[in-house]
mmCIF file of C-alpha atoms in Angstrom:
data_model
loop_
_atom_site.group_PDB
_atom_site.id
_atom_site.type_symbol
_atom_site.label_atom_id
_atom_site.label_comp_id
_atom_site.label_asym_id
_atom_site.label_seq_id
_atom_site.Cartn_x
_atom_site.Cartn_y
_atom_site.Cartn_z
ATOM 1 C CA MET A 1 71.963 14.310 -12.220
ATOM 2 C CA LYS A 2 69.544 16.462 -14.279
ATOM 3 C CA HIS A 3 67.569 13.422 -14.405
ATOM 4 C CA PHE A 4 67.612 12.617 -10.894
ATOM 5 C CA ILE A 5 65.960 16.421 -10.221
ATOM 6 C CA LEU A 6 63.832 16.433 -12.446
ATOM 7 C CA ILE A 7 62.398 12.711 -11.634
ATOM 8 C CA SER A 8 62.713 13.951 -7.804
ATOM 9 C CA CYS A 9 60.611 17.242 -8.431
ATOM 10 C CA LEU A 10 57.987 14.729 -10.183
ATOM 11 C CA ILE A 11 57.884 12.538 -7.644
ATOM 12 C CA PHE A 12 57.439 15.144 -4.880
ATOM 13 C CA GLY A 13 55.108 17.108 -6.832
ATOM 14 C CA ILE A 14 52.516 13.900 -7.168
ATOM 15 C CA SER A 15 53.168 12.481 -3.439
ATOM 16 C CA CYS A 16 52.074 16.153 -2.228
ATOM 17 C CA SER A 17 48.705 16.338 -4.350
ATOM 18 C CA GLU A 18 45.531 16.274 -2.448
ATOM 19 C CA PRO A 19 43.444 13.128 -3.395
ATOM 20 C CA LYS A 20 40.064 13.338 -5.110
ATOM 21 C CA LYS A 21 37.562 13.837 -2.648
ATOM 22 C CA PHE A 22 33.796 12.240 -3.062
ATOM 23 C CA GLU A 23 32.565 15.523 -3.005
ATOM 24 C CA ASP A 24 35.077 16.409 -6.162
ATOM 25 C CA SER A 25 33.875 13.442 -7.909
ATOM 26 C CA TYR A 26 30.078 14.050 -7.057
ATOM 27 C CA LYS A 27 29.940 17.836 -8.580
ATOM 28 C CA GLU A 28 32.085 16.731 -11.817
ATOM 29 C CA THR A 29 29.513 14.190 -12.426
ATOM 30 C CA VAL A 30 26.665 16.545 -11.344
ATOM 31 C CA LEU A 31 27.918 19.652 -14.037
ATOM 32 C CA LEU A 32 28.653 16.421 -16.650
ATOM 33 C CA GLN A 33 25.181 15.655 -16.496
ATOM 34 C CA TYR A 34 23.456 19.166 -16.659
ATOM 35 C CA LEU A 35 25.787 20.129 -19.383
ATOM 36 C CA MET A 36 25.379 17.068 -21.573
ATOM 37 C CA THR A 37 21.269 17.718 -21.132
ATOM 38 C CA ALA A 38 19.357 19.197 -24.290
ATOM 39 C CA ASN A 39 17.866 22.745 -23.867
ATOM 40 C CA ALA A 40 14.925 21.697 -25.497
ATOM 41 C CA PRO A 41 11.948 21.524 -23.065
ATOM 42 C CA GLN A 42 9.046 22.430 -25.652
ATOM 43 C CA GLU A 43 10.031 18.823 -27.437
ATOM 44 C CA THR A 44 10.945 17.049 -24.759
ATOM 45 C CA CYS A 45 7.381 17.787 -23.069
ATOM 46 C CA GLU A 46 5.899 16.942 -26.193
ATOM 47 C CA SER A 47 7.894 13.641 -26.726
ATOM 48 C CA MET A 48 6.635 12.682 -22.781
ATOM 49 C CA ILE A 49 2.903 13.478 -24.192
ATOM 50 C CA THR A 50 3.641 10.891 -26.899
ATOM 51 C CA ASN A 51 5.106 8.457 -24.823
ATOM 52 C CA LYS A 52 2.438 8.778 -22.186
ATOM 53 C CA ASP A 53 0.227 7.857 -25.273
ATOM 54 C CA LEU A 54 1.464 5.370 -26.411
ATOM 55 C CA CYS A 55 1.651 3.665 -22.703
ATOM 56 C CA PHE A 56 -2.168 4.523 -22.762
ATOM 57 C CA LYS A 57 -2.555 3.180 -26.365
ATOM 58 C CA ALA A 58 -1.215 -0.222 -25.547
ATOM 59 C CA TYR A 59 -3.859 -0.375 -22.223
ATOM 60 C CA ALA A 60 -6.530 0.270 -24.530
ATOM 61 C CA THR A 61 -5.514 -2.239 -26.828
ATOM 62 C CA ALA A 62 -5.366 -4.789 -23.981
ATOM 63 C CA ILE A 63 -8.349 -4.009 -23.033
ATOM 64 C CA GLY A 64 -10.075 -4.462 -26.709
ATOM 65 C CA THR A 65 -11.176 -0.620 -26.891
ATOM 66 C CA THR A 66 -9.494 2.381 -28.478
ATOM 67 C CA PHE A 67 -7.188 5.058 -27.865
ATOM 68 C CA THR A 68 -7.471 8.631 -29.614
ATOM 69 C CA GLU A 69 -3.793 9.983 -29.276
ATOM 70 C CA THR A 70 -3.195 13.709 -28.359
ATOM 71 C CA THR A 71 -3.216 15.886 -31.614
ATOM 72 C CA ALA A 72 -0.022 17.846 -32.264
ATOM 73 C CA SER A 73 -1.377 21.244 -31.534
ATOM 74 C CA VAL A 74 -2.911 20.268 -28.078
ATOM 75 C CA LYS A 75 0.748 19.018 -27.155
ATOM 76 C CA THR A 76 2.299 22.319 -28.187
ATOM 77 C CA SER A 77 -0.275 24.248 -26.269
ATOM 78 C CA THR A 78 -0.349 21.958 -22.889
ATOM 79 C CA CYS A 79 3.729 22.055 -23.121
ATOM 80 C CA GLN A 80 3.165 26.314 -23.529
ATOM 81 C CA THR A 81 1.023 26.218 -20.776
ATOM 82 C CA MET A 82 2.984 23.950 -18.486
ATOM 83 C CA LEU A 83 6.345 25.749 -19.294
ATOM 84 C CA SER A 84 4.609 29.240 -18.176
ATOM 85 C CA ASN A 85 2.955 27.734 -14.804
ATOM 86 C CA ALA A 86 4.963 28.837 -11.263
ATOM 87 C CA ALA A 87 6.385 25.318 -11.245
ATOM 88 C CA TYR A 88 8.345 25.706 -14.349
ATOM 89 C CA LYS A 89 8.609 29.436 -15.363
ATOM 90 C CA ASN A 90 11.694 30.255 -13.272
ATOM 91 C CA MET A 91 13.464 27.084 -13.775
ATOM 92 C CA SER A 92 16.292 27.159 -16.968
ATOM 93 C CA GLY A 93 15.306 25.305 -20.119
ATOM 94 C CA ILE A 94 17.813 22.503 -19.460
ATOM 95 C CA ALA A 95 16.282 21.973 -15.952
ATOM 96 C CA GLN A 96 13.046 22.023 -17.491
ATOM 97 C CA THR A 97 14.543 19.543 -20.337
ATOM 98 C CA CYS A 98 15.634 17.258 -17.681
ATOM 99 C CA ALA A 99 12.352 17.299 -15.647
ATOM 100 C CA PHE A 100 10.532 16.289 -18.677
ATOM 101 C CA ASN A 101 13.130 13.445 -19.637
ATOM 102 C CA CYS A 102 12.289 12.253 -16.139
ATOM 103 C CA GLN A 103 8.771 11.317 -17.211
ATOM 104 C CA VAL A 104 9.831 10.386 -20.800
ATOM 105 C CA THR A 105 11.727 8.100 -19.193
ATOM 106 C CA ASP A 106 9.001 6.547 -16.511
ATOM 107 C CA TRP A 107 6.508 6.511 -19.537
ATOM 108 C CA LYS A 108 8.580 4.515 -22.064
ATOM 109 C CA SER A 109 10.044 2.089 -19.012
ATOM 110 C CA LYS A 110 6.189 1.413 -18.531
ATOM 111 C CA THR A 111 5.342 0.688 -22.067
ATOM 112 C CA ASP A 112 8.338 -1.255 -22.546
ATOM 113 C CA SER A 113 8.211 -3.561 -19.601
ATOM 114 C CA GLY A 114 4.450 -4.244 -19.907
ATOM 115 C CA VAL A 115 3.095 -2.574 -17.073
ATOM 116 C CA CYS A 116 0.816 -0.129 -19.313
ATOM 117 C CA THR A 117 -1.188 -3.428 -20.522
ATOM 118 C CA LYS A 118 -1.508 -4.304 -17.119
ATOM 119 C CA SER A 119 -2.490 -1.797 -14.864
ATOM 120 C CA THR A 120 -5.646 1.020 -15.303
ATOM 121 C CA ILE A 121 -4.957 4.501 -16.523
ATOM 122 C CA PRO A 122 -5.757 5.734 -12.889
ATOM 123 C CA ALA A 123 -2.957 3.259 -11.662
ATOM 124 C CA LEU A 124 -0.654 4.475 -14.329
ATOM 125 C CA ILE A 125 -1.236 8.213 -13.412
ATOM 126 C CA GLU A 126 -0.552 7.009 -9.611
ATOM 127 C CA SER A 127 2.476 5.602 -10.511
ATOM 128 C CA SER A 128 4.089 8.228 -12.129
ATOM 129 C CA LEU A 129 2.987 10.600 -9.077
ATOM 130 C CA ILE A 130 4.696 8.363 -6.774
ATOM 131 C CA GLY A 131 7.260 6.399 -8.751
ATOM 132 C CA SER A 132 10.611 6.317 -6.942
ATOM 133 C CA GLY A 133 12.587 6.728 -10.368
ATOM 134 C CA VAL A 134 10.316 9.644 -11.407
ATOM 135 C CA ASN A 135 11.350 11.215 -8.009
ATOM 136 C CA ALA A 136 15.320 10.645 -7.904
ATOM 137 C CA CYS A 137 15.394 11.560 -11.600
ATOM 138 C CA LEU A 138 13.638 15.021 -10.774
ATOM 139 C CA ARG A 139 15.749 15.323 -7.382
ATOM 140 C CA SER A 140 19.246 14.884 -9.437
ATOM 141 C CA CYS A 141 17.459 17.695 -12.255
ATOM 142 C CA PHE A 142 17.377 20.108 -8.994
ATOM 143 C CA SER A 143 20.691 19.104 -7.879
ATOM 144 C CA SER A 144 22.672 19.305 -11.010
ATOM 145 C CA THR A 145 21.332 23.251 -10.832
ATOM 146 C CA ASN A 146 21.869 23.055 -7.015
ATOM 147 C CA ASN A 147 18.803 23.714 -5.882
ATOM 148 C CA GLN A 148 16.984 21.181 -3.540
ATOM 149 C CA ILE A 149 13.274 19.712 -4.056
ATOM 150 C CA ASN A 150 11.615 18.157 -1.243
ATOM 151 C CA ALA A 151 9.087 15.251 -1.612
ATOM 152 C CA ASP A 152 5.857 17.994 -1.250
ATOM 153 C CA GLN A 153 7.236 19.907 -4.439
ATOM 154 C CA ILE A 154 7.607 16.873 -6.684
ATOM 155 C CA PRO A 155 4.097 16.339 -7.808
ATOM 156 C CA LEU A 156 4.217 20.019 -9.158
ATOM 157 C CA TYR A 157 6.286 18.906 -12.144
ATOM 158 C CA LEU A 158 4.378 16.060 -13.083
ATOM 159 C CA LEU A 159 2.693 16.134 -16.358
ATOM 160 C CA PHE A 160 -0.940 14.906 -14.843
ATOM 161 C CA ASN A 161 -0.621 17.295 -11.606
ATOM 162 C CA ASN A 162 -0.215 20.144 -13.830
ATOM 163 C CA ILE A 163 -3.181 19.086 -16.137
ATOM 164 C CA GLN A 164 -5.684 18.471 -13.198
ATOM 165 C CA ASN A 165 -4.819 21.638 -11.945
ATOM 166 C CA GLY A 166 -5.276 23.464 -14.760
ATOM 167 C CA ASP A 167 -2.332 25.042 -15.463
#
């Protein structure tokens, strides 16, 4: 009889629980993504510049010219400037790292797929500014911090927009 009561309570408890909602799963996924993102904005920013350089070097090699890679000191100062500009300075280190990782992935993808050898440098830059992959990735960075970003704001977080503006 004890077992019957125990099993009945267990079955009743399971049947009364509310099913997991899509929103709960989404929140858990976003939170997990946020927690798994490293807090290394300076290093990730420098990696972004390194990957951009690899792409530009592949382009230069393809057309028979040379490309001078960005020096370590220039990478450091460029990233320090970017991290202190208006777009980045109020973000958490994890959100900054996430935004830079989006661009690291974009440049690696272009290099790995051979796009860098087939496009001009202006076209490569433009594809980063308007690429749906980068845009979606940046949106996920902001959603993980419970913020929203609109299409007009996305270019503010991209490497070349910051360099062109002198920030």
